Amino acid sequence: MAELRHQASFGPRATSPMKRDADSSPLIPSATADHHHHHLPDDDEERDRHSLKDRYRPLQYLSSFFGDDPRVPNPLHSPRISFFCTLLLILVGLLSLFSIVNKLNAPYLCKKDGITLHCPHVKESPSLWENPLSSTTSWKPCAERRDGVIEELPPENETNGYIFIHAEGGLNQQRIAICNAVAVAKIMNATLILPVLKQDQIWKDQTKFEDIFDVDHFIDYLKYDVRIVRDIPEWFTDKTELFSSIRRTVKNIPKYAPAQFYIDNVLPRVKEKRIMALKPFVDRLGYDNVPPEINKLRCRVNYHALKFLPDIEQMADLLASRMRNRTGSSNPYMALHLRFEKGMVGLSFCDFVGTREEKAKMAEYRQKEWPRRYKNGSHLWQLALQKRKEGRCPLEPGEVAVILRAMGYPKETQIYVASGQVYGGQNRMAPLRNMFPNLVTKEELATKEELDGFRKHVTSLAALDFLVCLKSDVFVMTHGGNFAKLIIGARRYMGHRLKSIKPDKGLMSKSFGDPYMGWATFVEDVVVTHQTRTGLPEETFPNYDLWENPLTPCMCKA
C-alpha cells in the first residue's frame, strides 16, 4: 500500500485585530473627561469649540501610545491595563501554539500505528447504502420478453447441425461462455449440446453443468429460442475425439467475432460435418457487431435461464440472512470482492509495499510463471510505476480501508469478503480488519459441516460468494475480472438502486502518492469522484461490455 505520510501544513498565521469603539474606549480615563467640566462655557460658540475638541480626543490618545506628548497620560503605564494586555498576549500565544500542534498532528490520510490505521471520522451520508431513487426509476429489466410471435423450434434433425463447447476457466468465465454458446447457436440455427465445464490447470475442478446449474430449467426456459440437448447424439461414434479431431474442431474464431463471421465461416462447416466443436470459446462473440435480439438473448440466458441449484440458493440466502442479523437486529451489509491473491499480484507486475525478502520472492515467482514478460527484470520498476499511475494495479486491503472510510462507512460496517487466499496473509489484511472489525468470510459465517457439502466442487463455493455479493446492500470491487463485472451487471439489471462501487484506481493512486493532500481534500475527492461510479444507468458505447452494463437492449424505459 502506498505509504501513508503525515503532513505538517504551516500556513500564514492569521491575526484578528481588536475593534475598539472610540466613544467608549477603556483607554480614555474618566479624570480627563472631568477636567473639561471645571470651566463650563457661557455661550454656544464656546460649546461648539469644546465639542469639536472632544470629538477628536480619541485620536489624540491613540497617538499618545507612540509619542511623548507630556500633556496626555500614557494608559499603558496603568498596572491594571498592563496586566490585562499581558494576559491577552499569553492567551493569543496559547491559541496559536494549539493551532500549530493540531496541524502537526493532522494526518495526511490516516495515522499508522504499527499495522493499525487510524482515519478521521467522516459524517455518514443519507445515501450511503443505496443510490438515490430519483436516478434509478427510468429503466427496468426486459430481457425475458421475446419479440414477435413465439413459434415452436424446428425438430432437432431439421436444424443446421450440432455445436459443442468446453466452457473453460472459473465459474464466471464459464457462465459467459455458456451465454455466448446459446447466442451462436441461435445465429446459425444450430442445436446446442449442453456445454461441458472444463477442468483447467488453475481451478482443478471436475464440476459438471448439472452439479452447479439447474439443467431442466435451463433447457425449458430457452425452448422457444434455441434447441438444446443434454448429450452428443448416439449416432455420433467419435465422442472422445470430438475436441482432438482437427476435422471436427473450429479453432480460428477471432476474439469478439461479429455474427457474420459465424454465418460465413463456421456455419458451412457445421452443415458439412453435422457436429463441430468450437475451441477456444472465451470472448468469441462481440457486443456491438451482433443483432440487438442476440444481445437480448444473452441477457435472457444470464439473468433468467442460468439458475444455480436449489441447495446453493438456499445456503446463500442463509449466509445473507446471517450477515443482516449479526448485531442482533436488522442491518445492511457490504460485500467486498478483494482480488489480492498471489497469482493476481504476480500477474499485475505492480510494485507493492513489503520487505526485501517478500519482493525477492515475488520476483522469483514472476520469473518462473511469466518468463517472457519478466525477461531480466530491469524494465519492471518503470512498468510498475506506469501501471499504478494508470490505475491498473489491484488495490491493497489497507488502501480499500482508507477509501471506504473516506466515503463515510463507519467502523461498525458489516462486511462480507469474497476472495481467495490474500497475498501476505493476516499481516496484509490487518489494516482493513482493524479499521473494519466486523469483517467475515463464508468460512467464518457458516459451520464446517454446513460447507462440507459444497467443498467437493470449487465452483459451488464460488457460486455462494457470487450470490451473497449479489444480495448485498453495497458491493465493492477492487480490481477487474468476470466476477465483479457480472455482479455489477446483474445488480444494474435488478434495479440501479443497488450500489455497486467501482473505485477510480487512477485517482486513488494519485491521491495516495500526494504528500501535500490533507484528509478533508482527500475525502472530497473520493466522494465527488465516486458519485457516478455506484452502478447508476450509463449510456452504452461501441465495444461496451454487455456483462457489466446491460442497459440496452436488455433493459427498457420504464
Coordinates of N, CA and C in Angstrom, one line a residue, residues 316-418:
A316 N -26.9 -19.7 0.2 CA -26.6 -18.3 0.0 C -27.6 -17.4 0.7
D317 N -28.9 -17.8 0.7 CA -29.9 -17.0 1.4 C -29.6 -17.0 2.9
L318 N -29.2 -18.2 3.4 CA -28.9 -18.3 4.9 C -27.7 -17.4 5.2
L319 N -26.6 -17.4 4.4 CA -25.5 -16.6 4.7 C -25.8 -15.1 4.6
A320 N -26.6 -14.7 3.7 CA -27.1 -13.3 3.6 C -27.9 -12.9 4.8
S321 N -28.8 -13.8 5.2 CA -29.6 -13.5 6.4 C -28.7 -13.3 7.7
R322 N -27.7 -14.2 7.8 CA -26.8 -14.1 8.9 C -26.0 -12.7 8.9
M323 N -25.7 -12.3 7.7 CA -25.0 -11.0 7.6 C -25.8 -9.9 8.1
R324 N -27.1 -9.9 7.8 CA -28.0 -8.9 8.1 C -28.4 -8.9 9.6
N325 N -28.2 -10.0 10.3 CA -28.6 -10.1 11.7 C -27.4 -10.4 12.6
R326 N -26.2 -10.0 12.3 CA -25.1 -10.3 13.1 C -25.1 -9.5 14.4
T327 N -25.7 -8.3 14.4 CA -25.7 -7.5 15.6 C -27.0 -7.7 16.5
G328 N -27.8 -8.7 16.1 CA -29.0 -9.0 16.9 C -30.2 -8.2 16.4
S329 N -30.0 -7.2 15.5 CA -31.1 -6.5 14.8 C -30.7 -6.4 13.3
S330 N -31.7 -6.0 12.6 CA -31.5 -6.0 11.1 C -30.6 -4.8 10.8
N331 N -29.6 -5.1 9.9 CA -28.6 -4.1 9.5 C -28.2 -4.4 8.1
P332 N -27.8 -3.4 7.3 CA -27.3 -3.6 6.0 C -25.9 -4.2 6.0
Y333 N -25.5 -4.8 4.9 CA -24.1 -5.2 4.8 C -23.5 -5.0 3.5
M334 N -22.2 -4.9 3.5 CA -21.4 -4.6 2.3 C -20.7 -5.9 1.9
A335 N -20.6 -6.2 0.6 CA -19.9 -7.3 0.1 C -18.6 -6.7 -0.7
L336 N -17.5 -7.3 -0.3 CA -16.2 -6.8 -0.9 C -15.5 -7.9 -1.6
H337 N -15.3 -7.7 -2.9 CA -14.6 -8.7 -3.8 C -13.1 -8.2 -3.8
L338 N -12.4 -8.9 -2.9 CA -11.0 -8.5 -2.7 C -10.0 -9.3 -3.6
R339 N -9.6 -8.8 -4.7 CA -8.7 -9.5 -5.6 C -7.3 -9.2 -5.3
F340 N -6.7 -9.9 -4.3 CA -5.3 -9.7 -4.0 C -4.6 -11.0 -3.7
E341 N -4.9 -12.0 -4.5 CA -4.3 -13.3 -4.4 C -2.9 -13.2 -4.9
K342 N -2.0 -14.2 -4.6 CA -0.7 -14.2 -5.1 C -0.6 -14.2 -6.6
G343 N -1.4 -15.0 -7.3 CA -1.4 -15.0 -8.7 C -1.8 -13.7 -9.3
M344 N -2.8 -13.0 -8.7 CA -3.2 -11.7 -9.3 C -2.1 -10.6 -9.0
V345 N -1.5 -10.6 -7.9 CA -0.4 -9.7 -7.6 C 0.8 -9.9 -8.5
G346 N 1.1 -11.2 -8.7 CA 2.2 -11.6 -9.6 C 1.9 -11.1 -11.1
L347 N 0.7 -11.5 -11.6 CA 0.3 -11.2 -12.9 C 0.2 -9.7 -13.2
S348 N -0.1 -8.9 -12.2 CA -0.2 -7.5 -12.4 C 1.1 -6.8 -12.7
F349 N 2.2 -7.4 -12.2 CA 3.6 -6.8 -12.4 C 3.6 -5.4 -11.8
C350 N 2.8 -5.1 -10.7 CA 2.8 -3.9 -10.0 C 3.7 -4.0 -8.8
D351 N 4.2 -2.9 -8.2 CA 5.0 -3.0 -7.0 C 4.2 -2.6 -5.8
F352 N 4.4 -3.4 -4.7 CA 3.6 -3.2 -3.5 C 4.6 -3.1 -2.3
V353 N 4.1 -2.4 -1.3 CA 4.9 -2.2 -0.1 C 5.1 -3.6 0.5
G354 N 6.4 -3.8 0.9 CA 6.7 -5.1 1.5 C 8.2 -5.2 1.9
T355 N 8.6 -6.2 2.5 CA 10.0 -6.4 2.9 C 10.9 -6.7 1.7
R356 N 12.2 -6.6 1.8 CA 13.0 -7.0 0.7 C 12.9 -8.5 0.4
E357 N 12.7 -9.3 1.4 CA 12.5 -10.7 1.2 C 11.3 -11.0 0.4
E358 N 10.1 -10.3 0.8 CA 8.9 -10.5 0.0 C 9.1 -10.1 -1.4
K359 N 9.7 -9.0 -1.7 CA 9.9 -8.6 -3.1 C 10.8 -9.5 -3.9
A360 N 11.8 -10.1 -3.2 CA 12.7 -11.1 -3.9 C 11.9 -12.3 -4.2
K361 N 11.1 -12.8 -3.3 CA 10.3 -14.0 -3.6 C 9.3 -13.8 -4.7
M362 N 8.7 -12.6 -4.7 CA 7.7 -12.2 -5.8 C 8.4 -12.2 -7.1
A363 N 9.6 -11.6 -7.2 CA 10.4 -11.5 -8.4 C 10.7 -12.9 -8.9
E364 N 11.1 -13.8 -8.0 CA 11.4 -15.2 -8.4 C 10.1 -15.9 -8.9
Y365 N 9.0 -15.6 -8.3 CA 7.7 -16.2 -8.7 C 7.3 -15.8 -10.1
R366 N 7.5 -14.5 -10.3 CA 7.1 -13.9 -11.7 C 8.1 -14.5 -12.7
Q367 N 9.3 -14.6 -12.4 CA 10.3 -15.1 -13.4 C 9.9 -16.5 -13.8
K368 N 9.4 -17.3 -12.8 CA 9.1 -18.7 -13.1 C 7.8 -18.8 -13.9
E369 N 6.8 -18.0 -13.5 CA 5.5 -18.2 -14.1 C 5.3 -17.4 -15.4
W370 N 6.0 -16.3 -15.5 CA 5.9 -15.5 -16.8 C 7.3 -15.1 -17.3
P371 N 8.1 -16.0 -17.7 CA 9.5 -15.7 -18.1 C 9.6 -14.7 -19.2
R372 N 8.7 -14.8 -20.2 CA 8.8 -13.9 -21.4 C 8.5 -12.5 -21.0
R373 N 7.6 -12.2 -20.1 CA 7.3 -10.9 -19.6 C 8.3 -10.4 -18.6
Y374 N 8.9 -11.3 -17.8 CA 9.8 -10.9 -16.8 C 11.2 -10.5 -17.4
K375 N 11.6 -11.3 -18.4 CA 12.9 -11.1 -19.0 C 14.0 -11.1 -17.9
N376 N 14.8 -9.9 -17.8 CA 15.8 -9.9 -16.8 C 15.3 -9.0 -15.6
G377 N 14.1 -8.5 -15.7 CA 13.5 -7.7 -14.6 C 13.9 -6.2 -14.6
S378 N 14.8 -5.8 -15.5 CA 15.3 -4.4 -15.4 C 14.2 -3.4 -15.8
H379 N 13.2 -3.8 -16.6 CA 12.2 -2.8 -17.1 C 11.0 -2.8 -16.1
L380 N 11.0 -3.6 -15.1 CA 9.7 -3.8 -14.4 C 9.4 -2.6 -13.4
W381 N 10.4 -1.9 -12.9 CA 10.2 -0.8 -12.0 C 9.4 0.3 -12.7
Q382 N 9.9 0.6 -13.9 CA 9.2 1.7 -14.7 C 7.8 1.2 -15.1
L383 N 7.7 0.0 -15.5 CA 6.4 -0.6 -15.8 C 5.4 -0.5 -14.6
A384 N 5.9 -0.8 -13.4 CA 5.1 -0.8 -12.2 C 4.6 0.6 -11.9
L385 N 5.5 1.6 -12.1 CA 5.1 3.0 -11.9 C 4.0 3.4 -12.9
Q386 N 4.2 3.1 -14.1 CA 3.2 3.4 -15.1 C 1.9 2.8 -14.9
K387 N 1.9 1.5 -14.6 CA 0.6 0.8 -14.3 C -0.1 1.4 -13.1
R388 N 0.6 1.8 -12.1 CA -0.1 2.4 -10.9 C -0.6 3.7 -11.3
K389 N 0.1 4.5 -12.0 CA -0.4 5.8 -12.4 C -1.7 5.7 -13.3
E390 N -1.7 4.7 -14.1 CA -2.9 4.5 -14.9 C -4.1 3.8 -14.2
G391 N -3.9 3.4 -13.0 CA -4.9 2.7 -12.2 C -5.1 1.3 -12.6
R392 N -4.1 0.6 -13.0 CA -4.2 -0.8 -13.4 C -3.6 -1.8 -12.4
C393 N -3.4 -1.3 -11.2 CA -2.9 -2.2 -10.1 C -4.0 -2.5 -9.1
P394 N -4.0 -3.8 -8.6 CA -5.0 -4.2 -7.6 C -4.9 -3.3 -6.4
L395 N -6.0 -3.0 -5.8 CA -6.0 -2.2 -4.5 C -5.6 -3.2 -3.4
E396 N -4.7 -2.7 -2.5 CA -4.3 -3.4 -1.3 C -5.5 -3.3 -0.3
P397 N -5.5 -4.3 0.6 CA -6.6 -4.2 1.7 C -6.6 -2.9 2.4
G398 N -5.4 -2.4 2.8 CA -5.3 -1.2 3.5 C -5.8 0.0 2.7
E399 N -5.5 0.0 1.4 CA -6.0 1.1 0.6 C -7.5 1.1 0.5
V400 N -8.1 -0.1 0.4 CA -9.5 -0.3 0.4 C -10.1 0.3 1.7
A401 N -9.5 0.0 2.8 CA -10.0 0.5 4.1 C -10.1 2.0 4.1
V402 N -9.0 2.7 3.6 CA -9.0 4.2 3.6 C -10.0 4.7 2.7
I403 N -10.2 4.1 1.6 CA -11.3 4.6 0.6 C -12.6 4.5 1.2
L404 N -12.9 3.4 1.8 CA -14.3 3.2 2.4 C -14.5 4.1 3.6
R405 N -13.5 4.4 4.4 CA -13.6 5.3 5.5 C -13.9 6.7 4.9
A406 N -13.2 7.1 3.9 CA -13.4 8.4 3.2 C -14.8 8.6 2.7
M407 N -15.4 7.5 2.2 CA -16.7 7.5 1.7 C -17.8 7.7 2.8
G408 N -17.3 7.4 4.0 CA -18.2 7.6 5.2 C -18.7 6.4 5.9
Y409 N -18.2 5.2 5.5 CA -18.6 4.0 6.1 C -18.0 3.9 7.5
P410 N -18.8 3.7 8.5 CA -18.2 3.7 9.9 C -17.6 2.4 10.3
K411 N -16.9 2.4 11.4 CA -16.2 1.2 11.9 C -17.1 0.0 12.1
E412 N -18.4 0.3 12.4 CA -19.3 -0.8 12.7 C -19.9 -1.5 11.4
T413 N -19.5 -1.1 10.2 CA -20.0 -1.6 9.0 C -19.8 -3.1 8.9
Q414 N -20.8 -3.9 8.6 CA -20.7 -5.3 8.4 C -20.2 -5.6 7.0
I415 N -19.1 -6.3 6.8 CA -18.5 -6.6 5.5 C -18.3 -8.1 5.3
Y416 N -18.8 -8.5 4.1 CA -18.6 -9.9 3.7 C -17.5 -9.9 2.6
V417 N -16.5 -10.7 2.9 CA -15.3 -10.7 2.0 C -15.4 -11.9 1.1
A418 N -15.4 -11.7 -0.2 CA -15.3 -12.8 -1.2 C -13.9 -12.7 -1.8

